[in-house]
Amino acid sequence: MAGVIAQTDPTFVEVAEVWVPEEGRLVLAGGSYGALDAFAETSRGTSFGRGEGLPGKAWAEARPVVLKGFDGSYFRRTEAAKAAGLTSAVAVPVFAGSAFKAVLVVLCGDGPERIGAIEVWEERDGVLHLDDGYYGAARHFEWVSQHTQFPKGQGLVGGVWAARTPILMRDLGSGYRFVRAESAGKAGLTTGLGLPVPAPGGKTYVLTLLSALGTPIARRFEIWDARAARVGAAREAILIDGICAREGALWDDEDERRTTAWKGVVGRVLGSGVPAVETNEQAAHGYSSVVALPIHQGGELSHVVAWYC
């Protein structure tokens, strides 16, 4: 990602939270709310049954769900969200085979300067179609996306489908590999992260996070491969790709880029198979928060994707 982004600059996503099943309901396991204390308090006092609210809907339907407006919808925290300036949300269920693990929910605000994209792509009739997405003020890019389809292997979306792995793509506006490069460049989108969202029954979903310099989705992205890195019974993961929007690397290039189960936030996800959100002093390398999301393939943990704000 070209340029250096100040730590105080706003991000496209304002809230990230993890909901886990407990005695038949979803309860809050962790969240990053910034200064939105009242919304955080409402969330801590809320739980969801299967099919109830946005997290419960993603659980029941076993698919990512985009909600671009809360008024009159099934969203349970509408008044608190409105008071916090939150206007849209995306819920991503995490399954290991048929075993349900958690739901990651991210919430965004709105505004004329808010540029970015969170998209859900679904396979229908042998190609990937846009199921839905939130784009902020990137209206033309949204229109282009609604009229674009991806066969397996084409672009970021089709590449994730073919490889069944997360992929980072740089220089979206000038890269020939990004099918929507022209409109991405006009919108100011610079970096794309695509990841598979495995679901029971073999349905194909791809989630894309497209970041702009002015309102980045995150200031740092990491992809960790957990498929082959083991020492005895201890699970390890290797950092296979990453991109940082500020000066200074998050690792020492003289050291192996490895982590082990239960070491740091990525290690905790590696050990538990459940997404995690950490904030403030818990977040690594001076960032205010970090989200780590596991990807399970064939019932086994294959990757952990992390983004830092």
PDB file of C-alpha atoms in Angstrom:
ATOM      1  CA  MET A   1       0.000   0.000   0.000  1.00  0.00           C
ATOM      2  CA  ALA A   2       1.619   3.241  -1.082  1.00  0.00           C
ATOM      3  CA  GLY A   3       2.092   6.041   1.408  1.00  0.00           C
ATOM      4  CA  VAL A   4       2.036   6.203   5.178  1.00  0.00           C
ATOM      5  CA  ILE A   5      -1.240   6.482   7.056  1.00  0.00           C
ATOM      6  CA  ALA A   6      -1.323   8.288  10.373  1.00  0.00           C
ATOM      7  CA  GLN A   7      -2.536   6.232  13.308  1.00  0.00           C
ATOM      8  CA  THR A   8      -5.249   8.816  14.000  1.00  0.00           C
ATOM      9  CA  ASP A   9      -6.819   8.616  10.544  1.00  0.00           C
ATOM     10  CA  PRO A  10     -10.303   7.035  10.516  1.00  0.00           C
ATOM     11  CA  THR A  11     -10.806   3.483   9.349  1.00  0.00           C
ATOM     12  CA  PHE A  12     -13.607   2.181   7.150  1.00  0.00           C
ATOM     13  CA  VAL A  13     -14.727  -0.324   9.809  1.00  0.00           C
ATOM     14  CA  GLU A  14     -15.623   1.234  13.158  1.00  0.00           C
ATOM     15  CA  VAL A  15     -16.597  -1.828  15.209  1.00  0.00           C
ATOM     16  CA  ALA A  16     -15.540  -5.484  15.149  1.00  0.00           C
ATOM     17  CA  GLU A  17     -17.008  -8.112  17.461  1.00  0.00           C
ATOM     18  CA  VAL A  18     -16.971 -11.885  17.939  1.00  0.00           C
ATOM     19  CA  TRP A  19     -20.071 -13.815  18.993  1.00  0.00           C
ATOM     20  CA  VAL A  20     -19.706 -17.424  20.194  1.00  0.00           C
ATOM     21  CA  PRO A  21     -22.308 -20.101  20.994  1.00  0.00           C
ATOM     22  CA  GLU A  22     -23.019 -20.707  24.656  1.00  0.00           C
ATOM     23  CA  GLU A  23     -25.959 -22.787  25.875  1.00  0.00           C
ATOM     24  CA  GLY A  24     -27.813 -22.373  22.588  1.00  0.00           C
ATOM     25  CA  ARG A  25     -27.304 -18.610  22.255  1.00  0.00           C
ATOM     26  CA  LEU A  26     -24.637 -16.308  20.861  1.00  0.00           C
ATOM     27  CA  VAL A  27     -22.822 -14.240  23.484  1.00  0.00           C
ATOM     28  CA  LEU A  28     -20.180 -11.570  23.025  1.00  0.00           C
ATOM     29  CA  ALA A  29     -16.645 -12.982  23.323  1.00  0.00           C
ATOM     30  CA  GLY A  30     -14.790  -9.779  22.462  1.00  0.00           C
ATOM     31  CA  GLY A  31     -15.048  -6.555  20.541  1.00  0.00           C
ATOM     32  CA  SER A  32     -13.312  -3.404  19.391  1.00  0.00           C
ATOM     33  CA  TYR A  33     -15.551  -0.352  19.747  1.00  0.00           C
ATOM     34  CA  GLY A  34     -13.173   2.611  19.833  1.00  0.00           C
ATOM     35  CA  ALA A  35     -14.908   5.488  21.593  1.00  0.00           C
ATOM     36  CA  LEU A  36     -18.399   3.995  21.117  1.00  0.00           C
ATOM     37  CA  ASP A  37     -18.812   3.070  24.777  1.00  0.00           C
ATOM     38  CA  ALA A  38     -22.618   3.160  24.828  1.00  0.00           C
ATOM     39  CA  PHE A  39     -22.875   0.788  21.863  1.00  0.00           C
ATOM     40  CA  ALA A  40     -20.300  -1.494  23.513  1.00  0.00           C
ATOM     41  CA  GLU A  41     -22.353  -1.557  26.694  1.00  0.00           C
ATOM     42  CA  THR A  42     -25.532  -2.410  24.769  1.00  0.00           C
ATOM     43  CA  SER A  43     -23.682  -5.224  22.987  1.00  0.00           C
ATOM     44  CA  ARG A  44     -22.337  -6.694  26.216  1.00  0.00           C
ATOM     45  CA  GLY A  45     -25.899  -6.930  27.523  1.00  0.00           C
ATOM     46  CA  THR A  46     -27.252  -8.635  24.388  1.00  0.00           C
ATOM     47  CA  SER A  47     -27.393 -12.262  23.247  1.00  0.00           C
ATOM     48  CA  PHE A  48     -28.843 -13.874  20.136  1.00  0.00           C
ATOM     49  CA  GLY A  49     -30.685 -17.092  19.461  1.00  0.00           C
ATOM     50  CA  ARG A  50     -30.312 -18.978  16.212  1.00  0.00           C
ATOM     51  CA  GLY A  51     -31.890 -16.848  13.471  1.00  0.00           C
ATOM     52  CA  GLU A  52     -32.175 -13.844  15.802  1.00  0.00           C
ATOM     53  CA  GLY A  53     -30.584 -10.528  14.896  1.00  0.00           C
ATOM     54  CA  LEU A  54     -27.687 -10.207  12.470  1.00  0.00           C
ATOM     55  CA  PRO A  55     -25.324 -12.700  14.181  1.00  0.00           C
ATOM     56  CA  GLY A  56     -28.142 -15.210  14.618  1.00  0.00           C
ATOM     57  CA  LYS A  57     -29.149 -14.890  10.964  1.00  0.00           C
ATOM     58  CA  ALA A  58     -25.584 -15.614   9.788  1.00  0.00           C
ATOM     59  CA  TRP A  59     -25.527 -18.634  12.117  1.00  0.00           C
ATOM     60  CA  ALA A  60     -28.901 -19.980  10.965  1.00  0.00           C
ATOM     61  CA  GLU A  61     -28.283 -19.434   7.249  1.00  0.00           C
ATOM     62  CA  ALA A  62     -24.625 -20.580   7.435  1.00  0.00           C
ATOM     63  CA  ARG A  63     -23.554 -17.776   5.122  1.00  0.00           C
ATOM     64  CA  PRO A  64     -22.111 -14.244   5.259  1.00  0.00           C
ATOM     65  CA  VAL A  65     -24.805 -11.594   5.560  1.00  0.00           C
ATOM     66  CA  VAL A  66     -24.620  -7.912   4.560  1.00  0.00           C
ATOM     67  CA  LEU A  67     -27.047  -5.444   6.135  1.00  0.00           C
ATOM     68  CA  LYS A  68     -26.843  -1.940   4.619  1.00  0.00           C
ATOM     69  CA  GLY A  69     -29.583  -0.351   6.712  1.00  0.00           C
ATOM     70  CA  PHE A  70     -30.932  -1.026  10.193  1.00  0.00           C
ATOM     71  CA  ASP A  71     -34.290   0.769  10.263  1.00  0.00           C
ATOM     72  CA  GLY A  72     -37.147  -1.694   9.914  1.00  0.00           C
ATOM     73  CA  SER A  73     -34.771  -4.659   9.724  1.00  0.00           C
ATOM     74  CA  TYR A  74     -34.074  -7.651  11.952  1.00  0.00           C
ATOM     75  CA  PHE A  75     -31.107  -5.797  13.516  1.00  0.00           C
ATOM     76  CA  ARG A  76     -31.579  -5.876  17.283  1.00  0.00           C
ATOM     77  CA  ARG A  77     -29.462  -2.873  18.374  1.00  0.00           C
ATOM     78  CA  THR A  78     -30.830  -0.248  15.982  1.00  0.00           C
ATOM     79  CA  GLU A  79     -31.261   2.633  18.432  1.00  0.00           C
ATOM     80  CA  ALA A  80     -27.828   2.157  19.961  1.00  0.00           C
ATOM     81  CA  ALA A  81     -26.268   1.859  16.500  1.00  0.00           C
ATOM     82  CA  LYS A  82     -28.015   5.017  15.301  1.00  0.00           C
ATOM     83  CA  ALA A  83     -26.794   6.942  18.344  1.00  0.00           C
ATOM     84  CA  ALA A  84     -23.252   5.718  17.591  1.00  0.00           C
ATOM     85  CA  GLY A  85     -23.434   6.732  13.924  1.00  0.00           C
ATOM     86  CA  LEU A  86     -23.307   3.140  12.674  1.00  0.00           C
ATOM     87  CA  THR A  87     -25.313   2.469   9.549  1.00  0.00           C
ATOM     88  CA  SER A  88     -24.359  -0.951   8.131  1.00  0.00           C
ATOM     89  CA  ALA A  89     -22.875  -4.291   9.115  1.00  0.00           C
ATOM     90  CA  VAL A  90     -21.515  -7.555   7.749  1.00  0.00           C
ATOM     91  CA  ALA A  91     -21.683 -10.859   9.645  1.00  0.00           C
ATOM     92  CA  VAL A  92     -19.333 -13.732   8.776  1.00  0.00           C
ATOM     93  CA  PRO A  93     -20.032 -17.173  10.299  1.00  0.00           C
ATOM     94  CA  VAL A  94     -17.093 -19.458  11.038  1.00  0.00           C
ATOM     95  CA  PHE A  95     -17.553 -23.201  10.521  1.00  0.00           C
ATOM     96  CA  ALA A  96     -15.090 -26.066  10.814  1.00  0.00           C
ATOM     97  CA  GLY A  97     -16.802 -28.590   8.599  1.00  0.00           C
ATOM     98  CA  SER A  98     -20.310 -28.774  10.038  1.00  0.00           C
ATOM     99  CA  ALA A  99     -19.202 -27.532  13.463  1.00  0.00           C
ATOM    100  CA  PHE A 100     -20.261 -23.947  14.132  1.00  0.00           C
ATOM    101  CA  LYS A 101     -17.560 -21.901  15.865  1.00  0.00           C
ATOM    102  CA  ALA A 102     -18.536 -18.221  15.945  1.00  0.00           C
ATOM    103  CA  VAL A 103     -19.741 -15.162  14.036  1.00  0.00           C
ATOM    104  CA  LEU A 104     -17.532 -12.173  13.267  1.00  0.00           C
ATOM    105  CA  VAL A 105     -19.515  -8.939  12.879  1.00  0.00           C
ATOM    106  CA  VAL A 106     -18.065  -5.686  11.531  1.00  0.00           C
ATOM    107  CA  LEU A 107     -20.018  -2.423  11.579  1.00  0.00           C
ATOM    108  CA  CYS A 108     -19.442   0.744   9.552  1.00  0.00           C
ATOM    109  CA  GLY A 109     -20.687   4.316   9.490  1.00  0.00           C
ATOM    110  CA  ASP A 110     -21.513   6.474   6.498  1.00  0.00           C
ATOM    111  CA  GLY A 111     -20.299   9.759   5.044  1.00  0.00           C
ATOM    112  CA  PRO A 112     -19.143  11.417   1.822  1.00  0.00           C
ATOM    113  CA  GLU A 113     -15.456  10.716   2.552  1.00  0.00           C
ATOM    114  CA  ARG A 114     -15.885   7.085   3.570  1.00  0.00           C
ATOM    115  CA  ILE A 115     -14.448   4.935   0.774  1.00  0.00           C
ATOM    116  CA  GLY A 116     -13.916   1.184   0.841  1.00  0.00           C
ATOM    117  CA  ALA A 117     -15.719  -2.063   0.169  1.00  0.00           C
ATOM    118  CA  ILE A 118     -16.762  -5.192   2.033  1.00  0.00           C
ATOM    119  CA  GLU A 119     -18.234  -7.653  -0.455  1.00  0.00           C
ATOM    120  CA  VAL A 120     -19.781 -11.108  -0.349  1.00  0.00           C
ATOM    121  CA  TRP A 121     -19.607 -13.161  -3.570  1.00  0.00           C
ATOM    122  CA  GLU A 122     -21.667 -16.323  -4.092  1.00  0.00           C
ATOM    123  CA  GLU A 123     -21.273 -19.052  -6.706  1.00  0.00           C
ATOM    124  CA  ARG A 124     -24.296 -19.515  -8.955  1.00  0.00           C
ATOM    125  CA  ASP A 125     -24.341 -21.372 -12.277  1.00  0.00           C
ATOM    126  CA  GLY A 126     -20.581 -21.825 -12.327  1.00  0.00           C
ATOM    127  CA  VAL A 127     -19.566 -18.194 -11.743  1.00  0.00           C
ATOM    128  CA  LEU A 128     -19.323 -15.887  -8.738  1.00  0.00           C
ATOM    129  CA  HIS A 129     -21.978 -13.184  -8.488  1.00  0.00           C
ATOM    130  CA  LEU A 130     -22.066 -10.297  -6.024  1.00  0.00           C
ATOM    131  CA  ASP A 131     -24.469 -11.334  -3.276  1.00  0.00           C
ATOM    132  CA  ASP A 132     -24.206  -7.952  -1.576  1.00  0.00           C
ATOM    133  CA  GLY A 133     -21.676  -5.433  -0.328  1.00  0.00           C
ATOM    134  CA  TYR A 134     -21.129  -2.160   1.481  1.00  0.00           C
ATOM    135  CA  TYR A 135     -19.109   0.513  -0.375  1.00  0.00           C
ATOM    136  CA  GLY A 136     -19.508   3.748   1.548  1.00  0.00           C
ATOM    137  CA  ALA A 137     -19.325   6.629  -0.924  1.00  0.00           C
ATOM    138  CA  ALA A 138     -17.816   4.504  -3.746  1.00  0.00           C
ATOM    139  CA  ARG A 139     -21.109   4.458  -5.675  1.00  0.00           C
ATOM    140  CA  HIS A 140     -19.700   3.952  -9.167  1.00  0.00           C
ATOM    141  CA  PHE A 141     -17.481   1.100  -7.998  1.00  0.00           C
ATOM    142  CA  GLU A 142     -20.548  -0.448  -6.364  1.00  0.00           C
ATOM    143  CA  TRP A 143     -22.435  -0.246  -9.677  1.00  0.00           C
ATOM    144  CA  VAL A 144     -19.527  -1.838 -11.557  1.00  0.00           C
ATOM    145  CA  SER A 145     -19.349  -4.629  -8.976  1.00  0.00           C
ATOM    146  CA  GLN A 146     -23.067  -5.337  -9.294  1.00  0.00           C
ATOM    147  CA  HIS A 147     -22.554  -5.890 -13.017  1.00  0.00           C
ATOM    148  CA  THR A 148     -19.423  -8.050 -12.760  1.00  0.00           C
ATOM    149  CA  GLN A 149     -19.124 -11.848 -12.581  1.00  0.00           C
ATOM    150  CA  PHE A 150     -16.044 -13.959 -11.943  1.00  0.00           C
ATOM    151  CA  PRO A 151     -15.255 -17.409 -13.337  1.00  0.00           C
ATOM    152  CA  LYS A 152     -12.912 -19.562 -11.318  1.00  0.00           C
ATOM    153  CA  GLY A 153      -9.353 -18.182 -11.401  1.00  0.00           C
ATOM    154  CA  GLN A 154     -10.179 -14.687 -12.677  1.00  0.00           C
ATOM    155  CA  GLY A 155      -9.246 -11.606 -10.651  1.00  0.00           C
ATOM    156  CA  LEU A 156      -9.006 -11.478  -6.878  1.00  0.00           C
ATOM    157  CA  VAL A 157     -12.429 -13.026  -6.334  1.00  0.00           C
ATOM    158  CA  GLY A 158     -11.998 -15.886  -8.812  1.00  0.00           C
ATOM    159  CA  GLY A 159      -8.414 -16.422  -7.660  1.00  0.00           C
ATOM    160  CA  VAL A 160      -9.556 -17.030  -4.080  1.00  0.00           C
ATOM    161  CA  TRP A 161     -12.213 -19.431  -5.345  1.00  0.00           C
ATOM    162  CA  ALA A 162      -9.689 -21.414  -7.395  1.00  0.00           C
ATOM    163  CA  ALA A 163      -6.943 -21.515  -4.749  1.00  0.00           C
ATOM    164  CA  ARG A 164      -9.273 -21.900  -1.746  1.00  0.00           C
ATOM    165  CA  THR A 165      -6.838 -19.666   0.148  1.00  0.00           C
ATOM    166  CA  PRO A 166      -6.730 -16.012   1.214  1.00  0.00           C
ATOM    167  CA  ILE A 167      -5.050 -13.667  -1.275  1.00  0.00           C
ATOM    168  CA  LEU A 168      -3.661 -10.138  -0.860  1.00  0.00           C
ATOM    169  CA  MET A 169      -3.624  -7.933  -3.948  1.00  0.00           C
ATOM    170  CA  ARG A 170      -1.782  -4.626  -4.150  1.00  0.00           C
ATOM    171  CA  ASP A 171      -2.173  -1.569  -6.410  1.00  0.00           C
ATOM    172  CA  LEU A 172      -5.765  -2.326  -7.332  1.00  0.00           C
ATOM    173  CA  GLY A 173      -6.097   0.715  -9.552  1.00  0.00           C
ATOM    174  CA  SER A 174      -3.140  -0.164 -11.759  1.00  0.00           C
ATOM    175  CA  GLY A 175      -2.841  -3.930 -11.440  1.00  0.00           C
ATOM    176  CA  TYR A 176      -3.878  -5.896 -14.502  1.00  0.00           C
ATOM    177  CA  ARG A 177      -4.862  -8.829 -12.259  1.00  0.00           C
ATOM    178  CA  PHE A 178      -7.681  -6.831 -10.650  1.00  0.00           C
ATOM    179  CA  VAL A 179     -10.596  -6.989 -13.071  1.00  0.00           C
ATOM    180  CA  ARG A 180     -12.221  -3.781 -11.795  1.00  0.00           C
ATOM    181  CA  ALA A 181      -8.929  -1.820 -11.826  1.00  0.00           C
ATOM    182  CA  GLU A 182     -10.173   1.291 -13.638  1.00  0.00           C
ATOM    183  CA  SER A 183     -13.131   1.902 -11.338  1.00  0.00           C
ATOM    184  CA  ALA A 184     -11.047   0.939  -8.281  1.00  0.00           C
ATOM    185  CA  GLY A 185      -8.446   3.540  -9.218  1.00  0.00           C
ATOM    186  CA  LYS A 186     -11.111   6.228  -9.638  1.00  0.00           C
ATOM    187  CA  ALA A 187     -12.543   5.329  -6.220  1.00  0.00           C
ATOM    188  CA  GLY A 188      -9.124   5.443  -4.554  1.00  0.00           C
ATOM    189  CA  LEU A 189      -9.065   1.753  -3.640  1.00  0.00           C
ATOM    190  CA  THR A 190      -5.502   0.482  -3.256  1.00  0.00           C
ATOM    191  CA  THR A 191      -5.376  -2.888  -1.500  1.00  0.00           C
ATOM    192  CA  GLY A 192      -7.598  -5.965  -1.614  1.00  0.00           C
ATOM    193  CA  LEU A 193      -7.873  -8.952   0.685  1.00  0.00           C
ATOM    194  CA  GLY A 194      -9.964 -11.872  -0.517  1.00  0.00           C
ATOM    195  CA  LEU A 195     -10.744 -14.928   1.581  1.00  0.00           C
ATOM    196  CA  PRO A 196     -12.882 -18.023   1.225  1.00  0.00           C
ATOM    197  CA  VAL A 197     -15.783 -18.461   3.638  1.00  0.00           C
ATOM    198  CA  PRO A 198     -16.335 -22.228   3.925  1.00  0.00           C
ATOM    199  CA  ALA A 199     -19.927 -23.211   4.649  1.00  0.00           C
ATOM    200  CA  PRO A 200     -21.656 -26.525   5.392  1.00  0.00           C
ATOM    201  CA  GLY A 201     -23.088 -28.186   2.307  1.00  0.00           C
ATOM    202  CA  GLY A 202     -20.291 -27.096   0.001  1.00  0.00           C
ATOM    203  CA  LYS A 203     -21.674 -23.674  -0.925  1.00  0.00           C
ATOM    204  CA  THR A 204     -19.001 -21.291  -2.242  1.00  0.00           C
ATOM    205  CA  TYR A 205     -18.645 -17.803  -0.748  1.00  0.00           C
ATOM    206  CA  VAL A 206     -15.793 -15.322  -1.068  1.00  0.00           C
ATOM    207  CA  LEU A 207     -15.402 -12.282   1.188  1.00  0.00           C
ATOM    208  CA  THR A 208     -13.412  -9.296  -0.099  1.00  0.00           C
ATOM    209  CA  LEU A 209     -12.106  -6.346   1.927  1.00  0.00           C
ATOM    210  CA  LEU A 210     -11.031  -3.490  -0.358  1.00  0.00           C
ATOM    211  CA  SER A 211      -9.122  -0.689   1.320  1.00  0.00           C
ATOM    212  CA  ALA A 212      -8.517   2.971   0.414  1.00  0.00           C
ATOM    213  CA  LEU A 213      -5.777   5.226   1.760  1.00  0.00           C
ATOM    214  CA  GLY A 214      -8.096   7.854   3.236  1.00  0.00           C
ATOM    215  CA  THR A 215     -10.344   5.466   5.181  1.00  0.00           C
ATOM    216  CA  PRO A 216      -8.478   2.129   5.217  1.00  0.00           C
ATOM    217  CA  ILE A 217     -10.203  -1.024   6.338  1.00  0.00           C
ATOM    218  CA  ALA A 218      -6.985  -1.709   8.240  1.00  0.00           C
ATOM    219  CA  ARG A 219      -3.424  -0.403   8.468  1.00  0.00           C
ATOM    220  CA  ARG A 220      -1.864  -3.836   8.363  1.00  0.00           C
ATOM    221  CA  PHE A 221      -2.937  -7.160   6.830  1.00  0.00           C
ATOM    222  CA  GLU A 222      -1.386 -10.577   7.498  1.00  0.00           C
ATOM    223  CA  ILE A 223      -2.018 -14.064   6.076  1.00  0.00           C
ATOM    224  CA  TRP A 224      -0.767 -17.023   8.119  1.00  0.00           C
ATOM    225  CA  ASP A 225      -0.592 -20.548   6.690  1.00  0.00           C
ATOM    226  CA  ALA A 226      -1.328 -23.285   9.242  1.00  0.00           C
ATOM    227  CA  ARG A 227      -1.606 -26.281   6.918  1.00  0.00           C
ATOM    228  CA  ALA A 228       1.871 -27.807   7.101  1.00  0.00           C
ATOM    229  CA  ALA A 229       3.630 -26.084   9.983  1.00  0.00           C
ATOM    230  CA  ARG A 230       3.690 -28.401  12.982  1.00  0.00           C
ATOM    231  CA  VAL A 231       6.327 -29.391  15.490  1.00  0.00           C
ATOM    232  CA  GLY A 232       5.260 -32.553  17.299  1.00  0.00           C
ATOM    233  CA  ALA A 233       1.814 -31.918  18.739  1.00  0.00           C
ATOM    234  CA  ALA A 234       2.269 -28.136  18.750  1.00  0.00           C
ATOM    235  CA  ARG A 235       0.508 -26.279  15.962  1.00  0.00           C
ATOM    236  CA  GLU A 236       2.436 -23.537  14.177  1.00  0.00           C
ATOM    237  CA  ALA A 237       1.662 -21.055  11.433  1.00  0.00           C
ATOM    238  CA  ILE A 238       3.928 -19.315   8.943  1.00  0.00           C
ATOM    239  CA  LEU A 239       3.390 -15.722   7.824  1.00  0.00           C
ATOM    240  CA  ILE A 240       3.144 -16.025   4.040  1.00  0.00           C
ATOM    241  CA  ASP A 241       2.032 -12.515   3.101  1.00  0.00           C
ATOM    242  CA  GLY A 242       1.423  -9.147   4.667  1.00  0.00           C
ATOM    243  CA  ILE A 243       1.209  -5.473   3.900  1.00  0.00           C
ATOM    244  CA  CYS A 244       1.738  -2.473   6.165  1.00  0.00           C
ATOM    245  CA  ALA A 245       0.572   1.083   5.591  1.00  0.00           C
ATOM    246  CA  ARG A 246       2.954   2.765   8.013  1.00  0.00           C
ATOM    247  CA  GLU A 247       6.727   2.898   8.371  1.00  0.00           C
ATOM    248  CA  GLY A 248       8.416  -0.038  10.063  1.00  0.00           C
ATOM    249  CA  ALA A 249       7.853  -3.757   9.665  1.00  0.00           C
ATOM    250  CA  LEU A 250       6.015  -5.808  12.244  1.00  0.00           C
ATOM    251  CA  TRP A 251       8.714  -8.452  12.210  1.00  0.00           C
ATOM    252  CA  ASP A 252      12.484  -8.770  12.068  1.00  0.00           C
ATOM    253  CA  ASP A 253      13.463 -10.078   8.646  1.00  0.00           C
ATOM    254  CA  GLU A 254      16.334 -12.003  10.223  1.00  0.00           C
ATOM    255  CA  ASP A 255      13.874 -14.186  12.124  1.00  0.00           C
ATOM    256  CA  GLU A 256      11.517 -16.838  10.825  1.00  0.00           C
ATOM    257  CA  ARG A 257       8.014 -15.542  10.441  1.00  0.00           C
ATOM    258  CA  ARG A 258       6.374 -18.164  12.638  1.00  0.00           C
ATOM    259  CA  THR A 259       3.992 -18.238  15.533  1.00  0.00           C
ATOM    260  CA  THR A 260       2.744 -21.067  17.718  1.00  0.00           C
ATOM    261  CA  ALA A 261      -0.625 -21.932  19.211  1.00  0.00           C
ATOM    262  CA  TRP A 262      -1.706 -19.647  22.070  1.00  0.00           C
ATOM    263  CA  LYS A 263       1.123 -17.142  21.464  1.00  0.00           C
ATOM    264  CA  GLY A 264      -0.415 -13.706  20.865  1.00  0.00           C
ATOM    265  CA  VAL A 265      -3.743 -13.095  19.173  1.00  0.00           C
ATOM    266  CA  VAL A 266      -2.892 -15.070  16.023  1.00  0.00           C
ATOM    267  CA  GLY A 267      -1.663 -17.945  18.171  1.00  0.00           C
ATOM    268  CA  ARG A 268      -4.848 -17.855  20.221  1.00  0.00           C
ATOM    269  CA  VAL A 269      -6.908 -18.244  17.047  1.00  0.00           C
ATOM    270  CA  LEU A 270      -4.514 -20.949  15.887  1.00  0.00           C
ATOM    271  CA  GLY A 271      -5.070 -22.867  19.118  1.00  0.00           C
ATOM    272  CA  SER A 272      -8.816 -22.352  19.481  1.00  0.00           C
ATOM    273  CA  GLY A 273     -10.035 -22.171  15.879  1.00  0.00           C
ATOM    274  CA  VAL A 274     -12.249 -19.250  16.944  1.00  0.00           C
ATOM    275  CA  PRO A 275     -11.898 -15.613  15.766  1.00  0.00           C
ATOM    276  CA  ALA A 276     -10.521 -13.041  18.184  1.00  0.00           C
ATOM    277  CA  VAL A 277     -10.570  -9.272  18.608  1.00  0.00           C
ATOM    278  CA  GLU A 278      -8.078  -7.508  20.875  1.00  0.00           C
ATOM    279  CA  THR A 279      -7.756  -3.831  21.675  1.00  0.00           C
ATOM    280  CA  ASN A 280      -5.434  -1.218  23.161  1.00  0.00           C
ATOM    281  CA  GLU A 281      -2.559  -2.677  25.152  1.00  0.00           C
ATOM    282  CA  GLN A 282      -3.491  -6.200  24.065  1.00  0.00           C
ATOM    283  CA  ALA A 283      -3.057  -5.406  20.366  1.00  0.00           C
ATOM    284  CA  ALA A 284       0.357  -6.011  18.865  1.00  0.00           C
ATOM    285  CA  HIS A 285       2.987  -3.485  17.794  1.00  0.00           C
ATOM    286  CA  GLY A 286       1.253  -0.333  18.950  1.00  0.00           C
ATOM    287  CA  TYR A 287      -1.955  -0.735  16.949  1.00  0.00           C
ATOM    288  CA  SER A 288      -5.213   0.109  18.681  1.00  0.00           C
ATOM    289  CA  SER A 289      -6.927  -3.149  17.711  1.00  0.00           C
ATOM    290  CA  VAL A 290      -6.458  -6.395  15.823  1.00  0.00           C
ATOM    291  CA  VAL A 291      -8.949  -8.856  14.333  1.00  0.00           C
ATOM    292  CA  ALA A 292      -7.846 -12.429  13.630  1.00  0.00           C
ATOM    293  CA  LEU A 293     -10.120 -14.704  11.608  1.00  0.00           C
ATOM    294  CA  PRO A 294      -9.581 -18.465  11.129  1.00  0.00           C
ATOM    295  CA  ILE A 295     -10.341 -20.239   7.867  1.00  0.00           C
ATOM    296  CA  HIS A 296     -11.174 -23.933   8.087  1.00  0.00           C
ATOM    297  CA  GLN A 297     -10.945 -26.203   5.053  1.00  0.00           C
ATOM    298  CA  GLY A 298     -12.224 -29.766   5.227  1.00  0.00           C
ATOM    299  CA  GLY A 299     -12.861 -29.304   8.940  1.00  0.00           C
ATOM    300  CA  GLU A 300      -9.194 -28.398   9.616  1.00  0.00           C
ATOM    301  CA  LEU A 301      -7.741 -24.968  10.294  1.00  0.00           C
ATOM    302  CA  SER A 302      -5.842 -23.917   7.162  1.00  0.00           C
ATOM    303  CA  HIS A 303      -5.181 -20.174   7.557  1.00  0.00           C
ATOM    304  CA  VAL A 304      -5.486 -17.257   9.935  1.00  0.00           C
ATOM    305  CA  VAL A 305      -6.053 -13.788   8.472  1.00  0.00           C
ATOM    306  CA  ALA A 306      -5.325 -10.793  10.702  1.00  0.00           C
ATOM    307  CA  TRP A 307      -5.847  -7.083  10.224  1.00  0.00           C
ATOM    308  CA  TYR A 308      -4.642  -4.267  12.472  1.00  0.00           C
ATOM    309  CA  CYS A 309      -6.112  -0.784  13.002  1.00  0.00           C
TER     310      CYS A 309
END
